[in-house]
PDB file of C-alpha atoms in Angstrom:
ATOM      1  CA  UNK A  23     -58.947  64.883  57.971  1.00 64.00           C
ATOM      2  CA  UNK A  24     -60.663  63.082  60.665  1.00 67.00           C
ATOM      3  CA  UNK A  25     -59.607  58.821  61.173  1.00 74.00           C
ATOM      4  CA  UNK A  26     -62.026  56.440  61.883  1.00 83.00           C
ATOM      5  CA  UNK A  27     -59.816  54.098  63.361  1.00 86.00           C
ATOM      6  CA  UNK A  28     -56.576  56.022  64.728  1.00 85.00           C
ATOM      7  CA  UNK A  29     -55.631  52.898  66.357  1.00 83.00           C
ATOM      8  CA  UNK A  30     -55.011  51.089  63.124  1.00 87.00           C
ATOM      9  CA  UNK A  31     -52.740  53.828  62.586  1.00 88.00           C
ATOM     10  CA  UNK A  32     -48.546  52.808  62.782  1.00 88.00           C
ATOM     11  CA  UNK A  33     -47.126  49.665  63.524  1.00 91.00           C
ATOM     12  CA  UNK A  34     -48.607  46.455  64.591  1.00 92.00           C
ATOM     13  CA  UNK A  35     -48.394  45.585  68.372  1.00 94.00           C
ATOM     14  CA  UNK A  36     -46.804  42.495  68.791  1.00 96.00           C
ATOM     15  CA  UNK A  37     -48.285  41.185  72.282  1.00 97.00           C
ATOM     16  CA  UNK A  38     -49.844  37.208  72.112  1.00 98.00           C
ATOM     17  CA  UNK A  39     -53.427  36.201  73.457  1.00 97.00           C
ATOM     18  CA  UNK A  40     -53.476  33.544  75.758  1.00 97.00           C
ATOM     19  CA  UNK A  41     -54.164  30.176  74.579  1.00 97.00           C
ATOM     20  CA  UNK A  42     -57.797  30.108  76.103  1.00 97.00           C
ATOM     21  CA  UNK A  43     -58.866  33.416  74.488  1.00 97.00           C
ATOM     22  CA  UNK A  44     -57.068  32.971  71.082  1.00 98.00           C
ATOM     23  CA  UNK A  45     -59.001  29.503  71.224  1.00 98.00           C
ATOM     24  CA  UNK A  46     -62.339  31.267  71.940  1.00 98.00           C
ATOM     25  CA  UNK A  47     -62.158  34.259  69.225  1.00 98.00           C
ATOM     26  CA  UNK A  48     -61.070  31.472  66.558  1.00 98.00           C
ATOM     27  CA  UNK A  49     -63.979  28.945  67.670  1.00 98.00           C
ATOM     28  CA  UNK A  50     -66.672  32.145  67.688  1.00 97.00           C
ATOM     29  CA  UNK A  51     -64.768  32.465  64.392  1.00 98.00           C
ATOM     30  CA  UNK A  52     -65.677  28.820  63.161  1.00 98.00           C
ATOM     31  CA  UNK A  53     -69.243  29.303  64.750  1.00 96.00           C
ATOM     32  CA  UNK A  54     -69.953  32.449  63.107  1.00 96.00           C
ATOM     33  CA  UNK A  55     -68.993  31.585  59.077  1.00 96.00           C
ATOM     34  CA  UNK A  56     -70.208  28.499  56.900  1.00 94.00           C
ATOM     35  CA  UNK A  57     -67.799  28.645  53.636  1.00 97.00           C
ATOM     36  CA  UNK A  58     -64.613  28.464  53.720  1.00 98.00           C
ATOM     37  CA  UNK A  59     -61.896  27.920  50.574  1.00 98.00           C
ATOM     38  CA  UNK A  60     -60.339  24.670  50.564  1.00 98.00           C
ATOM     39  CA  UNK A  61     -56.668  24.713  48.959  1.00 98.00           C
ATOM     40  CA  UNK A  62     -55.519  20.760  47.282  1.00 97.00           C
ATOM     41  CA  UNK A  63     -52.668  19.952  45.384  1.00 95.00           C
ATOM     42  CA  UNK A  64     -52.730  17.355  42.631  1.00 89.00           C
ATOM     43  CA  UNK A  65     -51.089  15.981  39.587  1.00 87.00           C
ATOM     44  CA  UNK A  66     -52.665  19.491  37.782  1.00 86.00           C
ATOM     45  CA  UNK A  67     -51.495  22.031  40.187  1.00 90.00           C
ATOM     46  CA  UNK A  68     -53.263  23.650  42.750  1.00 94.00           C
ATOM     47  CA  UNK A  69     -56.999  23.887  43.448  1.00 96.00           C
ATOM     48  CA  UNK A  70     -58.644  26.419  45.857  1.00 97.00           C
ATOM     49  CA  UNK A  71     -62.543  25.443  45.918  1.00 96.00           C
ATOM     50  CA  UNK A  72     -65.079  26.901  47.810  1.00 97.00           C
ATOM     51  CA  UNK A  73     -66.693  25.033  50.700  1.00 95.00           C
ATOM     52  CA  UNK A  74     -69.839  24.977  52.985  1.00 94.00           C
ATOM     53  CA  UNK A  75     -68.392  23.327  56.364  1.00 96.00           C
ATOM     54  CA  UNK A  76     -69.317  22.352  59.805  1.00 95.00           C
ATOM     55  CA  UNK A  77     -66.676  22.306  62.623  1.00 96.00           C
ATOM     56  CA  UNK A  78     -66.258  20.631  65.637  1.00 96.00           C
ATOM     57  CA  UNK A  79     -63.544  22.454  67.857  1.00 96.00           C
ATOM     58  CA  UNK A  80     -60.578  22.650  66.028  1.00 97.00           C
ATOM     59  CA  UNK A  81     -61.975  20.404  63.278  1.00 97.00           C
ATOM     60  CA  UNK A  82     -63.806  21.008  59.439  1.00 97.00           C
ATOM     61  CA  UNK A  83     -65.424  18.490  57.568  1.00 95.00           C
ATOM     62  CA  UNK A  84     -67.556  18.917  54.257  1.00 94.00           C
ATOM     63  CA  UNK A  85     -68.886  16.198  52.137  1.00 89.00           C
ATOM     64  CA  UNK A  86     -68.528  15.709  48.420  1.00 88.00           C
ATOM     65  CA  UNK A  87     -68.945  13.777  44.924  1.00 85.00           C
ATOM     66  CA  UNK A  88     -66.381  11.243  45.577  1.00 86.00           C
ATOM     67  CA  UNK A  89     -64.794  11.573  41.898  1.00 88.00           C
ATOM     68  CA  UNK A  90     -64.519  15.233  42.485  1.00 92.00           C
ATOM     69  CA  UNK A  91     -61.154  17.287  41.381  1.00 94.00           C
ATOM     70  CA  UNK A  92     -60.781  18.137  45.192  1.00 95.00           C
ATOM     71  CA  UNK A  93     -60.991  14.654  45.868  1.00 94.00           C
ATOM     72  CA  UNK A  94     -58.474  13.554  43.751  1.00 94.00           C
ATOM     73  CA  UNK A  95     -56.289  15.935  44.698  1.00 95.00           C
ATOM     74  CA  UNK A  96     -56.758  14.754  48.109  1.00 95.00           C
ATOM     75  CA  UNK A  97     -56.019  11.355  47.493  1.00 93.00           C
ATOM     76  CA  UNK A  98     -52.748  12.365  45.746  1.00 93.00           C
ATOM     77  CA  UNK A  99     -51.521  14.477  48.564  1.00 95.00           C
ATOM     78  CA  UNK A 100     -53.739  14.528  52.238  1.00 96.00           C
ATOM     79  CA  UNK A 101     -52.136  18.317  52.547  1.00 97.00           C
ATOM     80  CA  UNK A 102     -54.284  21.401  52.809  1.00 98.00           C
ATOM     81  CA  UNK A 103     -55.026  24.796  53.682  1.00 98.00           C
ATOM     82  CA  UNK A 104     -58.188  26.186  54.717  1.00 98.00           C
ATOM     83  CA  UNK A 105     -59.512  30.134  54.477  1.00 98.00           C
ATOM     84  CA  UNK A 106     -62.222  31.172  56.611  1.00 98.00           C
ATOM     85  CA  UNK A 107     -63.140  34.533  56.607  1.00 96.00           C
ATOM     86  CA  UNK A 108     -65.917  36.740  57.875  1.00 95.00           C
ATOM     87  CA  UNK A 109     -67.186  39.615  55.829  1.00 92.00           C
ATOM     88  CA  UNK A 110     -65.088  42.314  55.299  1.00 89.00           C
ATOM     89  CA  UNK A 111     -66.098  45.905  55.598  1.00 86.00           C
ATOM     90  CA  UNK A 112     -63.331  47.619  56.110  1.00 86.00           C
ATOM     91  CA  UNK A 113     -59.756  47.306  57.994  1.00 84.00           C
ATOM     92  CA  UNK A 114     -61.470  47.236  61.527  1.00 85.00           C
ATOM     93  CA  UNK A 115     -63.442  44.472  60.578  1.00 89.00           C
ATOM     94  CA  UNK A 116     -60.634  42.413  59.183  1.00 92.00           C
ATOM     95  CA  UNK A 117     -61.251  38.866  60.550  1.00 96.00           C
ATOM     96  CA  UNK A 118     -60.355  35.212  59.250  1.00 98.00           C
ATOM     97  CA  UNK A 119     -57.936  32.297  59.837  1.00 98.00           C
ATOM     98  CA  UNK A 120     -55.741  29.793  57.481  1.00 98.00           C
ATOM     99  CA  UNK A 121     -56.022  26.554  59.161  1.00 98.00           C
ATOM    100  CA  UNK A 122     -53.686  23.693  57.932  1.00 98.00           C
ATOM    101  CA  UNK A 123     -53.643  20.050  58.519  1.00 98.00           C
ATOM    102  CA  UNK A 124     -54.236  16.634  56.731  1.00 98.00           C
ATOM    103  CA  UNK A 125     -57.721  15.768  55.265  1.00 97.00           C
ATOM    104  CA  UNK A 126     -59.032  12.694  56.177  1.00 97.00           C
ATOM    105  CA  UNK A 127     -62.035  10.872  53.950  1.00 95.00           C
ATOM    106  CA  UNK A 128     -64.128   9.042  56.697  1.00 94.00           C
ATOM    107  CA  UNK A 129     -66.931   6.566  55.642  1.00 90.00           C
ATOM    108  CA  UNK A 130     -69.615   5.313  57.756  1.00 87.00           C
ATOM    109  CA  UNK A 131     -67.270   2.232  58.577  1.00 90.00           C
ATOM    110  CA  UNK A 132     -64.460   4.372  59.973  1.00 91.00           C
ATOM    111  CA  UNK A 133     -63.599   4.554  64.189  1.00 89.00           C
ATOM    112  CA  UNK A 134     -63.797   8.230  63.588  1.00 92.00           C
ATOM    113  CA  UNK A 135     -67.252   8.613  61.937  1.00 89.00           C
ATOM    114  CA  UNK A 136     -69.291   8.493  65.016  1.00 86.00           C
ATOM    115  CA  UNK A 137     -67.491  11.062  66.539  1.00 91.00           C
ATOM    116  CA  UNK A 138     -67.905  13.818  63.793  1.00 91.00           C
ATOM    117  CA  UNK A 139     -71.504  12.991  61.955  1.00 83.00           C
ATOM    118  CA  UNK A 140     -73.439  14.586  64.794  1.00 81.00           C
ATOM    119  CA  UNK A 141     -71.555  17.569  63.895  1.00 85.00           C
ATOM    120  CA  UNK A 142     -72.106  17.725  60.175  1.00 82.00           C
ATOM    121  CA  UNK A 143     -75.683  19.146  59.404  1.00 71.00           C
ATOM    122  CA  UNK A 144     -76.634  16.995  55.793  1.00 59.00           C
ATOM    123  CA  UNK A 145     -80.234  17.926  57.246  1.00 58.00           C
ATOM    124  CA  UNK A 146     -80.392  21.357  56.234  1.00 67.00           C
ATOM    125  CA  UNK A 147     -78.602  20.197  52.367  1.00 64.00           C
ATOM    126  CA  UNK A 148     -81.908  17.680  52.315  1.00 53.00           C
ATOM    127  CA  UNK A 149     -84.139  20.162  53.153  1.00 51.00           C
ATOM    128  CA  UNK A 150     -82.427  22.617  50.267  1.00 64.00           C
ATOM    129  CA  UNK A 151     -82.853  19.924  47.465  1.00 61.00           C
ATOM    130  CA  UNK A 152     -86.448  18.681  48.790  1.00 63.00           C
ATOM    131  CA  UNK A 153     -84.728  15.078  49.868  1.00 62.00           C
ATOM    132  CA  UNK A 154     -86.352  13.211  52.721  1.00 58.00           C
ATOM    133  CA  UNK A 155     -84.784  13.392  55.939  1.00 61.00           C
ATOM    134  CA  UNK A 156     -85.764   9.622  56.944  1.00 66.00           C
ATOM    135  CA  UNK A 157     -82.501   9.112  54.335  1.00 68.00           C
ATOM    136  CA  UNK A 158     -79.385  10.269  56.000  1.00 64.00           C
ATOM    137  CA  UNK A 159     -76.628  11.959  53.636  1.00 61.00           C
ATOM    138  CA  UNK A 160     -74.227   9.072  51.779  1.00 61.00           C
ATOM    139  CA  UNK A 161     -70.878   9.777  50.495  1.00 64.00           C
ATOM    140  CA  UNK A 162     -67.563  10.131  52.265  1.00 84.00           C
ATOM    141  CA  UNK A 163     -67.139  12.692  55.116  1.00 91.00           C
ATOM    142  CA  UNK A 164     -63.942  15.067  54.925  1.00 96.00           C
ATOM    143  CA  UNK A 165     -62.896  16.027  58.058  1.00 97.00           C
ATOM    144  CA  UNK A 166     -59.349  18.029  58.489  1.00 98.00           C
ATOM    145  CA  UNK A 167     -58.270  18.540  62.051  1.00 97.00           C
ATOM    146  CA  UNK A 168     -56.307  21.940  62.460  1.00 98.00           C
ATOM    147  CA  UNK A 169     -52.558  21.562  63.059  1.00 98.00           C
ATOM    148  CA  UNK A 170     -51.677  24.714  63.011  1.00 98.00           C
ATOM    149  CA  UNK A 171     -53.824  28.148  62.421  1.00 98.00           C
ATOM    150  CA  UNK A 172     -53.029  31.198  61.721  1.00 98.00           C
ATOM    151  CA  UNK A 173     -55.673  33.829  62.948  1.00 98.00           C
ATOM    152  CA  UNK A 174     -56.169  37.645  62.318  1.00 97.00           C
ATOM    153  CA  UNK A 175     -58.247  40.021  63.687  1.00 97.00           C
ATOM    154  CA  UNK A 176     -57.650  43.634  63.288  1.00 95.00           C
ATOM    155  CA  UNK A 177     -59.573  44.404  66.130  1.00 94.00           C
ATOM    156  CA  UNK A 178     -56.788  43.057  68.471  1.00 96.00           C
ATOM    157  CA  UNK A 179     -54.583  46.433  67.906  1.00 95.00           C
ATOM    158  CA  UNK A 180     -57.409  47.943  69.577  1.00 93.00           C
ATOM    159  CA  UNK A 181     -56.553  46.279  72.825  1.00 94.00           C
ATOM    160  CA  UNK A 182     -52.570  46.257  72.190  1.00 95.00           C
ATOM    161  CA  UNK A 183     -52.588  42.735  70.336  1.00 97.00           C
ATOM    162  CA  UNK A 184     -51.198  41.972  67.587  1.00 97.00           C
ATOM    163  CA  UNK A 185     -53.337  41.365  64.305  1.00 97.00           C
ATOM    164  CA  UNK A 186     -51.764  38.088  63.770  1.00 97.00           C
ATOM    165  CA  UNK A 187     -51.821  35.589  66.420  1.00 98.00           C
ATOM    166  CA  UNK A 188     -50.432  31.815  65.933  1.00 98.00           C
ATOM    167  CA  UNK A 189     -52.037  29.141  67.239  1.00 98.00           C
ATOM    168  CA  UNK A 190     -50.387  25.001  67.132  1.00 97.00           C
ATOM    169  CA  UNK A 191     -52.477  21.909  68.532  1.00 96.00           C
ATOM    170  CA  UNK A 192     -51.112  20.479  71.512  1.00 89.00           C
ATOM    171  CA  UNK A 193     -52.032  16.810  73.171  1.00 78.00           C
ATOM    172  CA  UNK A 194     -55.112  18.205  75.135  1.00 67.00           C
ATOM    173  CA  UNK A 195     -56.373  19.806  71.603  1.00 60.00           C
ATOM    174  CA  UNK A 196     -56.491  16.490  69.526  1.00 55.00           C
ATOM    175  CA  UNK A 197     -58.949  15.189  67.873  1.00 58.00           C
ATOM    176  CA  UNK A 198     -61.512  12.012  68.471  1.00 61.00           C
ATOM    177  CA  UNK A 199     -61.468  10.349  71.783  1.00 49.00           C
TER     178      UNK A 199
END
């Protein structure tokens, strides 16, 4: 029987990217996908909640009710996990990341706010729901700067990678100025 992909065949290759393209294939990652699942912890257990985010580098944010479930979770523990994934068709096209760091909740009177807003797109939201865009989104900003991600990309055995490639933020990858 013919394979479609005899390269997915057998065992994983184990070879690294570089730092500069793992960076690039998880930021077109980031660039290319809106939703992502958002994974809390609170006083009920875990909560995994889907999310429409913006990035900025290494960065999501999202904004939400502040009494929310996922809110309350984060107050209780900062902690998360975040899925992004793009569309999967088959093995070959096998392509997300698990990004985990601390959530911050940022208002407008926060250092940090400046730096992020431009990123975070409220004007499209407005536009959905008919709101005028002379009002600027309210409501508290999440933003969660990667500490560590996790990446995979079936595609990578293609070129003798490995699926799975690891990637941890160093001084030069931090967040706000």
């Amino acid at each position: 029987m013919p394979v479609t992909n005899p390269w997915l065949a057998g065992p994983s290759p184990k070879r690294r990217l570089d730092r500069e393209r793992l960076e690039e294939r998880i930021l077109n990652l980031l660039s290319t996908q809106n939703m992502c699942v958002l994974a809390t912890a609170g006083p009920d257990g875990p909560l995994a909640t889907p999310v429409r985010y913006y990035h900025l580098d290494f960065a999501v944010m999202f904004s939400t009710a502040p009494g929310s479930p996922k809110m309350r979770n984060l107050a209780a523990d900062p902690r998360v996990s975040v899925g992004i994934f793009a569309p999967l068709v088959g093995q070959a096209s096998s392509r997300g990341a698990q990004l985990f760091g601390r959530a911050r909740v940022l208002s407008e009177d926060d250092a940090d706010f400046a730096h992020y807003w431009p990123a975070f797109r409220w004007q499209s939201d407005h536009v959905e729901r008919s709101r005028s865009l002379d009002e600027p989104q309210s409501g508290p900003l999440v933003v969660i700067e990667a500490e560590r991600i996790v990446y995979t990309e079936h595609w990578l055995r293609r070129e003798g990678f490995s699926p799975r490639q690891f990637w941890t933020r160093t001084p030069q990858s931090s967040g706000p100025p």
